[in-house]
Coordinates of C-alpha atoms in Angstrom, one line a residue:
M9 CA 3.0 -0.5 1.6
M10 CA 5.6 -2.8 -0.4
K11 CA 5.3 -1.7 -4.0
Q12 CA 5.4 -4.8 -5.9
F13 CA 1.7 -5.1 -6.9
V14 CA 1.5 -6.3 -10.5
G15 CA -1.1 -4.4 -12.5
L16 CA -2.1 -3.8 -16.0
F17 CA -3.7 -0.5 -15.6
V18 CA -1.2 2.3 -16.4
A19 CA -3.8 4.3 -18.3
V20 CA -5.8 4.5 -15.1
A21 CA -2.8 6.2 -13.4
S22 CA -3.0 9.1 -15.9
T23 CA -6.8 9.4 -15.4
C24 CA -6.2 9.4 -11.6
A25 CA -3.8 12.3 -11.9
L26 CA -6.1 14.3 -14.0
A27 CA -9.1 13.6 -11.9
G28 CA -7.4 14.2 -8.5
V29 CA -8.9 11.0 -7.1
T30 CA -7.9 7.4 -6.7
T31 CA -9.8 5.2 -9.1
G32 CA -10.2 1.4 -9.4
P33 CA -8.6 -0.9 -12.0
N34 CA -11.7 -0.4 -14.2
G35 CA -12.3 3.2 -13.3
E36 CA -14.4 2.5 -10.2
Q37 CA -15.0 5.4 -7.9
P38 CA -13.7 5.0 -4.4
T39 CA -15.7 4.4 -1.2
P40 CA -13.9 5.5 2.0
Y41 CA -13.0 2.6 4.3
T42 CA -14.9 4.3 7.2
Q43 CA -18.1 3.5 5.4
V44 CA -17.5 -0.3 5.6
T45 CA -19.0 -1.3 8.9
L46 CA -20.8 -4.2 10.6
K47 CA -23.9 -3.7 12.7
P48 CA -24.3 -5.6 16.0
E49 CA -27.1 -7.8 14.5
Q50 CA -24.8 -8.7 11.7
T51 CA -22.1 -9.8 14.0
K52 CA -24.6 -11.8 15.9
A53 CA -25.8 -13.5 12.7
L54 CA -22.2 -14.5 11.9
Q55 CA -21.2 -15.8 15.4
G56 CA -21.8 -19.5 15.9
K57 CA -21.9 -20.3 12.2
Q58 CA -18.3 -21.7 12.3
Y59 CA -17.2 -19.8 9.2
K60 CA -13.6 -20.1 8.2
A61 CA -11.2 -17.6 6.6
A62 CA -7.8 -17.7 4.9
I63 CA -5.3 -14.9 4.3
L64 CA -3.1 -15.3 1.2
M65 CA -0.3 -12.7 1.3
H66 CA 2.2 -11.8 -1.4
T67 CA 5.2 -11.3 0.8
T68 CA 6.3 -10.9 4.4
S69 CA 6.8 -7.3 5.6
D70 CA 5.7 -4.8 8.2
F71 CA 2.8 -4.0 5.9
S72 CA 1.7 -7.7 5.7
S73 CA 2.0 -8.2 9.4
A74 CA -0.1 -5.2 10.3
L75 CA -2.7 -6.1 7.7
I76 CA -2.9 -9.7 9.0
K77 CA -3.2 -8.4 12.6
G78 CA -6.1 -6.2 11.7
A79 CA -8.0 -8.8 9.7
K80 CA -7.5 -11.5 12.4
E81 CA -9.0 -9.1 15.1
V82 CA -12.2 -8.5 13.1
F83 CA -12.6 -12.1 12.1
A84 CA -12.3 -13.1 15.8
E85 CA -15.0 -10.6 16.7
Q86 CA -17.3 -12.2 14.2
G87 CA -16.5 -15.7 15.3
I88 CA -14.8 -16.5 12.0
A89 CA -11.7 -18.8 12.4
V90 CA -8.6 -18.0 10.4
V91 CA -7.5 -21.4 9.2
A92 CA -4.5 -20.4 7.1
V93 CA -2.1 -17.5 6.5
T94 CA 0.4 -17.9 3.6
D95 CA 3.3 -16.0 2.1
A96 CA 3.8 -16.4 -1.7
E97 CA 7.2 -14.8 -1.6
M98 CA 6.2 -12.7 -4.6
D99 CA 6.0 -15.9 -6.7
S100 CA 2.7 -16.2 -8.6
K101 CA 3.2 -20.0 -9.0
K102 CA 3.7 -20.4 -5.3
Q103 CA 0.6 -18.3 -4.7
R104 CA -1.4 -20.7 -6.9
T105 CA 0.0 -23.7 -4.9
D106 CA -0.8 -21.9 -1.6
L107 CA -4.4 -21.3 -2.9
E108 CA -4.9 -24.9 -3.8
T109 CA -3.6 -26.1 -0.5
V110 CA -5.8 -23.6 1.4
L111 CA -8.9 -24.6 -0.6
A112 CA -8.6 -28.1 0.9
L113 CA -9.3 -26.5 4.2
K114 CA -12.7 -25.3 2.8
P115 CA -12.5 -21.7 3.8
D116 CA -15.7 -19.6 3.4
V117 CA -13.8 -16.3 2.7
I118 CA -10.3 -15.6 1.3
I119 CA -8.4 -12.3 1.5
S120 CA -5.5 -12.0 -0.9
L121 CA -3.2 -9.7 -2.9
V122 CA -3.1 -11.2 -6.4
I123 CA 0.6 -11.1 -7.6
D124 CA -0.2 -11.6 -11.2
P125 CA -3.8 -10.6 -12.3
V126 CA -3.4 -12.6 -15.6
S127 CA -2.1 -16.0 -14.3
G128 CA -4.0 -15.5 -11.1
A129 CA -7.3 -15.5 -12.9
A130 CA -7.3 -19.2 -13.4
A131 CA -6.0 -19.9 -9.9
F132 CA -8.6 -17.8 -8.1
R133 CA -11.4 -19.0 -10.4
Q134 CA -11.1 -22.3 -8.6
A135 CA -12.1 -20.5 -5.4
S136 CA -14.9 -18.4 -6.8
D137 CA -16.4 -21.5 -8.5
K138 CA -16.5 -23.2 -5.1
G139 CA -18.5 -20.2 -3.7
V140 CA -15.7 -18.8 -1.6
K141 CA -16.1 -15.1 -0.9
L142 CA -13.1 -13.3 -2.2
V143 CA -11.8 -9.9 -1.1
F144 CA -8.7 -8.5 -2.8
I145 CA -6.0 -6.1 -1.9
S146 CA -5.2 -3.4 -4.5
N147 CA -6.1 -5.4 -7.6
A148 CA -8.2 -8.3 -8.9
P149 CA -7.6 -11.2 -11.3
Q150 CA -8.1 -10.3 -14.9
G151 CA -11.7 -10.7 -16.1
F152 CA -13.2 -10.9 -12.5
K153 CA -16.3 -8.8 -11.9
P154 CA -17.1 -7.2 -8.5
G155 CA -20.3 -8.4 -7.0
K156 CA -20.1 -11.5 -9.1
D157 CA -16.7 -13.0 -8.8
Y158 CA -15.5 -11.1 -5.7
A159 CA -16.8 -8.8 -3.0
G160 CA -14.5 -5.9 -3.7
I161 CA -11.0 -4.4 -3.6
V162 CA -9.5 -2.5 -0.7
T163 CA -6.4 -0.4 -1.3
D164 CA -4.7 2.8 -0.3
D165 CA -5.8 6.3 -1.3
L166 CA -3.2 6.3 -4.0
Y167 CA -3.8 9.8 -5.2
G168 CA -3.9 11.0 -1.6
M169 CA -0.5 9.4 -0.9
G170 CA 1.0 11.2 -4.0
K171 CA -0.6 14.5 -2.9
A172 CA 0.8 14.1 0.6
A173 CA 4.3 13.4 -0.8
A174 CA 4.2 16.5 -3.0
E175 CA 3.1 18.6 0.0
L176 CA 5.9 17.3 2.2
M177 CA 8.4 17.9 -0.6
A178 CA 7.2 21.4 -1.2
G179 CA 7.3 22.2 2.5
S180 CA 10.8 20.8 2.9
I181 CA 12.2 23.4 0.5
G182 CA 9.9 26.3 1.3
G183 CA 7.8 25.9 -1.9
K184 CA 10.6 27.0 -4.1
G185 CA 13.5 25.4 -6.0
D186 CA 14.5 22.6 -8.4
V187 CA 13.5 19.1 -7.6
A188 CA 13.9 15.6 -9.1
L189 CA 11.4 12.8 -9.3
M190 CA 12.1 9.1 -9.5
Y191 CA 9.1 7.0 -10.8
H192 CA 8.6 3.3 -10.9
A193 CA 9.3 2.3 -14.5
A194 CA 6.9 -0.7 -14.7
N195 CA 3.2 -1.3 -15.2
Y196 CA 2.4 -1.5 -11.6
Y197 CA -1.1 -0.2 -10.7
V198 CA -0.3 1.1 -7.2
T199 CA 3.0 2.9 -7.9
N200 CA 1.8 4.3 -11.3
Q201 CA -1.1 6.1 -9.6
R202 CA 1.0 7.4 -6.7
D203 CA 3.9 8.6 -8.9
A204 CA 1.5 10.4 -11.3
A205 CA -0.2 12.1 -8.4
V206 CA 3.1 13.4 -7.1
K207 CA 4.0 15.0 -10.4
S208 CA 0.5 16.4 -10.9
E209 CA 0.4 18.0 -7.5
L210 CA 3.9 19.5 -7.7
A211 CA 2.8 21.3 -10.9
K212 CA 0.5 23.4 -8.6
Y213 CA 3.6 25.1 -7.0
P214 CA 4.8 27.9 -9.3
G215 CA 8.1 28.2 -7.5
I216 CA 9.0 24.5 -7.9
K217 CA 10.6 23.2 -11.1
V218 CA 11.0 19.5 -11.9
I219 CA 14.3 19.4 -13.7
A220 CA 14.8 15.6 -13.6
N221 CA 12.3 12.7 -14.0
K222 CA 14.0 9.4 -13.9
G223 CA 12.5 5.9 -14.1
I224 CA 13.6 3.1 -11.9
A225 CA 12.8 -0.6 -12.3
N226 CA 15.2 -2.3 -9.9
P227 CA 15.1 -0.8 -6.3
N228 CA 18.7 -1.7 -5.9
D229 CA 19.5 1.0 -8.5
G230 CA 18.4 3.8 -6.3
E231 CA 21.8 5.0 -5.2
V232 CA 23.2 4.9 -8.8
I233 CA 20.3 6.8 -10.3
A234 CA 20.2 9.4 -7.5
G235 CA 24.0 9.8 -7.8
A236 CA 23.6 10.6 -11.5
I237 CA 20.8 13.1 -10.8
L238 CA 22.9 15.0 -8.3
T239 CA 25.9 15.0 -10.6
Q240 CA 23.9 16.2 -13.6
N241 CA 21.7 18.6 -11.7
P242 CA 23.6 20.2 -8.8
S243 CA 20.8 22.7 -8.2
V244 CA 18.4 19.9 -7.1
K245 CA 17.1 20.7 -3.6
A246 CA 14.8 17.6 -3.1
I247 CA 14.2 14.1 -4.6
Y248 CA 11.1 12.0 -4.5
A249 CA 11.7 8.2 -4.2
P250 CA 8.7 5.8 -5.0
W251 CA 9.2 3.7 -1.9
D252 CA 11.4 3.2 1.1
A253 CA 14.0 0.8 -0.3
I254 CA 14.7 3.2 -3.1
A255 CA 14.9 6.1 -0.7
E256 CA 17.6 4.3 1.2
G257 CA 19.7 4.4 -2.0
V258 CA 18.9 8.1 -2.6
T259 CA 20.0 9.1 0.9
A260 CA 23.2 7.0 0.5
A261 CA 23.9 8.9 -2.8
A262 CA 23.3 12.3 -1.1
R263 CA 25.7 11.4 1.7
A264 CA 28.3 10.2 -0.8
A265 CA 28.0 13.5 -2.7
G266 CA 28.3 15.5 0.6
R267 CA 24.8 16.9 0.0
K268 CA 23.3 17.2 3.4
D269 CA 21.0 19.9 2.0
V270 CA 19.1 17.6 -0.3
K271 CA 15.7 16.6 1.0
V272 CA 14.3 13.2 0.4
V273 CA 10.6 12.3 0.5
T274 CA 9.3 8.8 0.0
M275 CA 6.4 6.4 0.6
D276 CA 6.0 3.6 3.2
L277 CA 7.4 3.3 6.7
G278 CA 10.8 1.8 6.9
A279 CA 13.0 1.7 9.9
A280 CA 16.2 3.0 8.1
N281 CA 14.5 6.0 6.6
A282 CA 12.6 6.8 9.7
L283 CA 15.8 6.8 11.7
D284 CA 17.5 9.0 9.2
M285 CA 14.6 11.5 9.4
V286 CA 14.6 11.5 13.2
K287 CA 18.4 12.1 13.3
G288 CA 18.1 15.1 11.0
G289 CA 19.4 13.4 7.9
N290 CA 18.3 13.8 4.3
V291 CA 14.8 12.3 4.7
A292 CA 12.4 15.1 5.3
G293 CA 9.1 13.3 5.3
I294 CA 7.4 9.9 4.7
V295 CA 3.9 9.1 3.5
S296 CA 2.4 5.9 4.9
D297 CA -0.7 4.0 4.3
L298 CA -2.8 2.3 7.1
P299 CA -2.3 -1.5 6.7
Y300 CA -3.8 -2.3 10.1
D301 CA -7.0 -0.5 9.2
M302 CA -6.8 -2.0 5.7
G303 CA -6.8 -5.5 7.2
K304 CA -9.8 -4.7 9.4
T305 CA -11.7 -3.3 6.4
L306 CA -10.9 -6.4 4.3
A307 CA -12.2 -8.7 7.0
R308 CA -15.4 -6.6 7.3
M309 CA -15.9 -6.8 3.6
G310 CA -15.6 -10.6 3.8
A311 CA -18.0 -10.8 6.7
L312 CA -20.6 -8.7 4.8
A313 CA -20.2 -11.0 1.8
L314 CA -20.9 -14.0 3.9
L315 CA -24.1 -12.4 4.9
N316 CA -24.8 -11.7 1.2
Q317 CA -24.9 -8.0 2.0
P318 CA -23.9 -5.6 -0.8
T319 CA -20.2 -4.4 -0.6
P320 CA -18.6 -1.5 -2.4
P321 CA -16.5 -2.6 -5.4
F322 CA -13.5 -0.3 -4.6
V323 CA -12.6 0.9 -1.1
T324 CA -9.7 3.2 -0.2
V325 CA -7.9 3.7 3.1
D326 CA -6.4 7.0 4.1
A327 CA -2.8 8.2 3.7
I328 CA -0.9 9.9 6.5
K329 CA 2.1 12.2 6.6
V330 CA 4.9 11.1 8.9
T331 CA 7.4 13.7 10.2
P332 CA 9.8 13.6 13.2
A333 CA 7.2 15.4 15.2
N334 CA 4.5 12.8 14.8
L335 CA 6.5 9.6 14.0
A336 CA 5.7 7.7 17.2
T337 CA 2.0 8.2 17.0
Q338 CA 1.8 7.7 13.2
W339 CA 3.9 4.5 13.4
Q340 CA 1.4 3.1 16.0
K341 CA -1.5 4.2 13.9
A342 CA -0.2 2.6 10.7
L343 CA 1.3 -0.6 12.0
S344 CA -0.5 -1.1 15.3
R345 CA 2.8 -1.4 17.2
T346 CA 5.5 0.9 18.6
P347 CA 8.6 1.9 16.6
P348 CA 11.8 -0.1 16.9
D349 CA 14.0 0.6 19.9
A350 CA 16.6 2.5 17.8
I351 CA 13.9 5.0 16.6
Q352 CA 12.5 5.4 20.1
K353 CA 15.9 6.2 21.4
A354 CA 16.6 8.7 18.6
L355 CA 13.2 10.4 19.3
A356 CA 14.0 10.6 23.0
N357 CA 17.4 12.3 22.2
R358 CA 15.6 14.9 20.1
K359 CA 13.6 16.1 23.1

């Protein structure tokens, strides 16, 4: 999942790491996405009502496309028409304009990832005041209360993603050696929880020592920061990168340093890193979320809200480990499509 979710909940990340579980922005306990279901009689009650839905995304990406696909499929099953899909291009002002334009279409339910919880509060208040059922991805507008202002939040199992990354990292070096961590140096709810979980889980391996822990704010700095880590810490055997764009810079730095031995583990499926991994490059493993399933869950939450049925305030979707051995099936599972041709060709060449 693209890691540019604005949040104000850094303290929660520390709590998450200590508790070993993903918690909501206000400390909510998670409900597994598999528990959000619609019964046949509920579907029947929705069909024929001519309800309308809108999906307001933060950006265009593989994550967004898969999420939208999943949501549209569930809405279609319930007879709910999707009247608008927007891309705010990571601009909170554009998101507000998108919202105001969409409200003119009189949707009954809106799914959205709020770019800025502070400024977004006023924008999304317009929708809640009109009685629109709101379901949010990863965070909610500041001051909004679940069950009152919105149906609930659906996000990744953030701690689970961090735990999986730590396991992949430890496995890549045989559970022993010096490693380096790169963490997202910004108050972003999603990445803060994931990064904290990686560090917390690595501490459980007595043979692994974290000898460098570097913050990164601009993803374009990945190569420079990784290069400095490798220069200053030549004993490093593996590096964790917070998401795929940064990992691309880390692998470039490893290649430039002639360090084919350095293992790289990151979050989120990206074609460049997946191809490097399949070809036996530096990337040793990738942790992915399940955006397609997330989209289906968001739509089910919205449908339940339309029926005035209770919905859990905080729902998490599973994390999955991706390795060369399972890449093809995991790519399909996460994104509901086959990998790009270059990856499929590389996979065929491995056999």
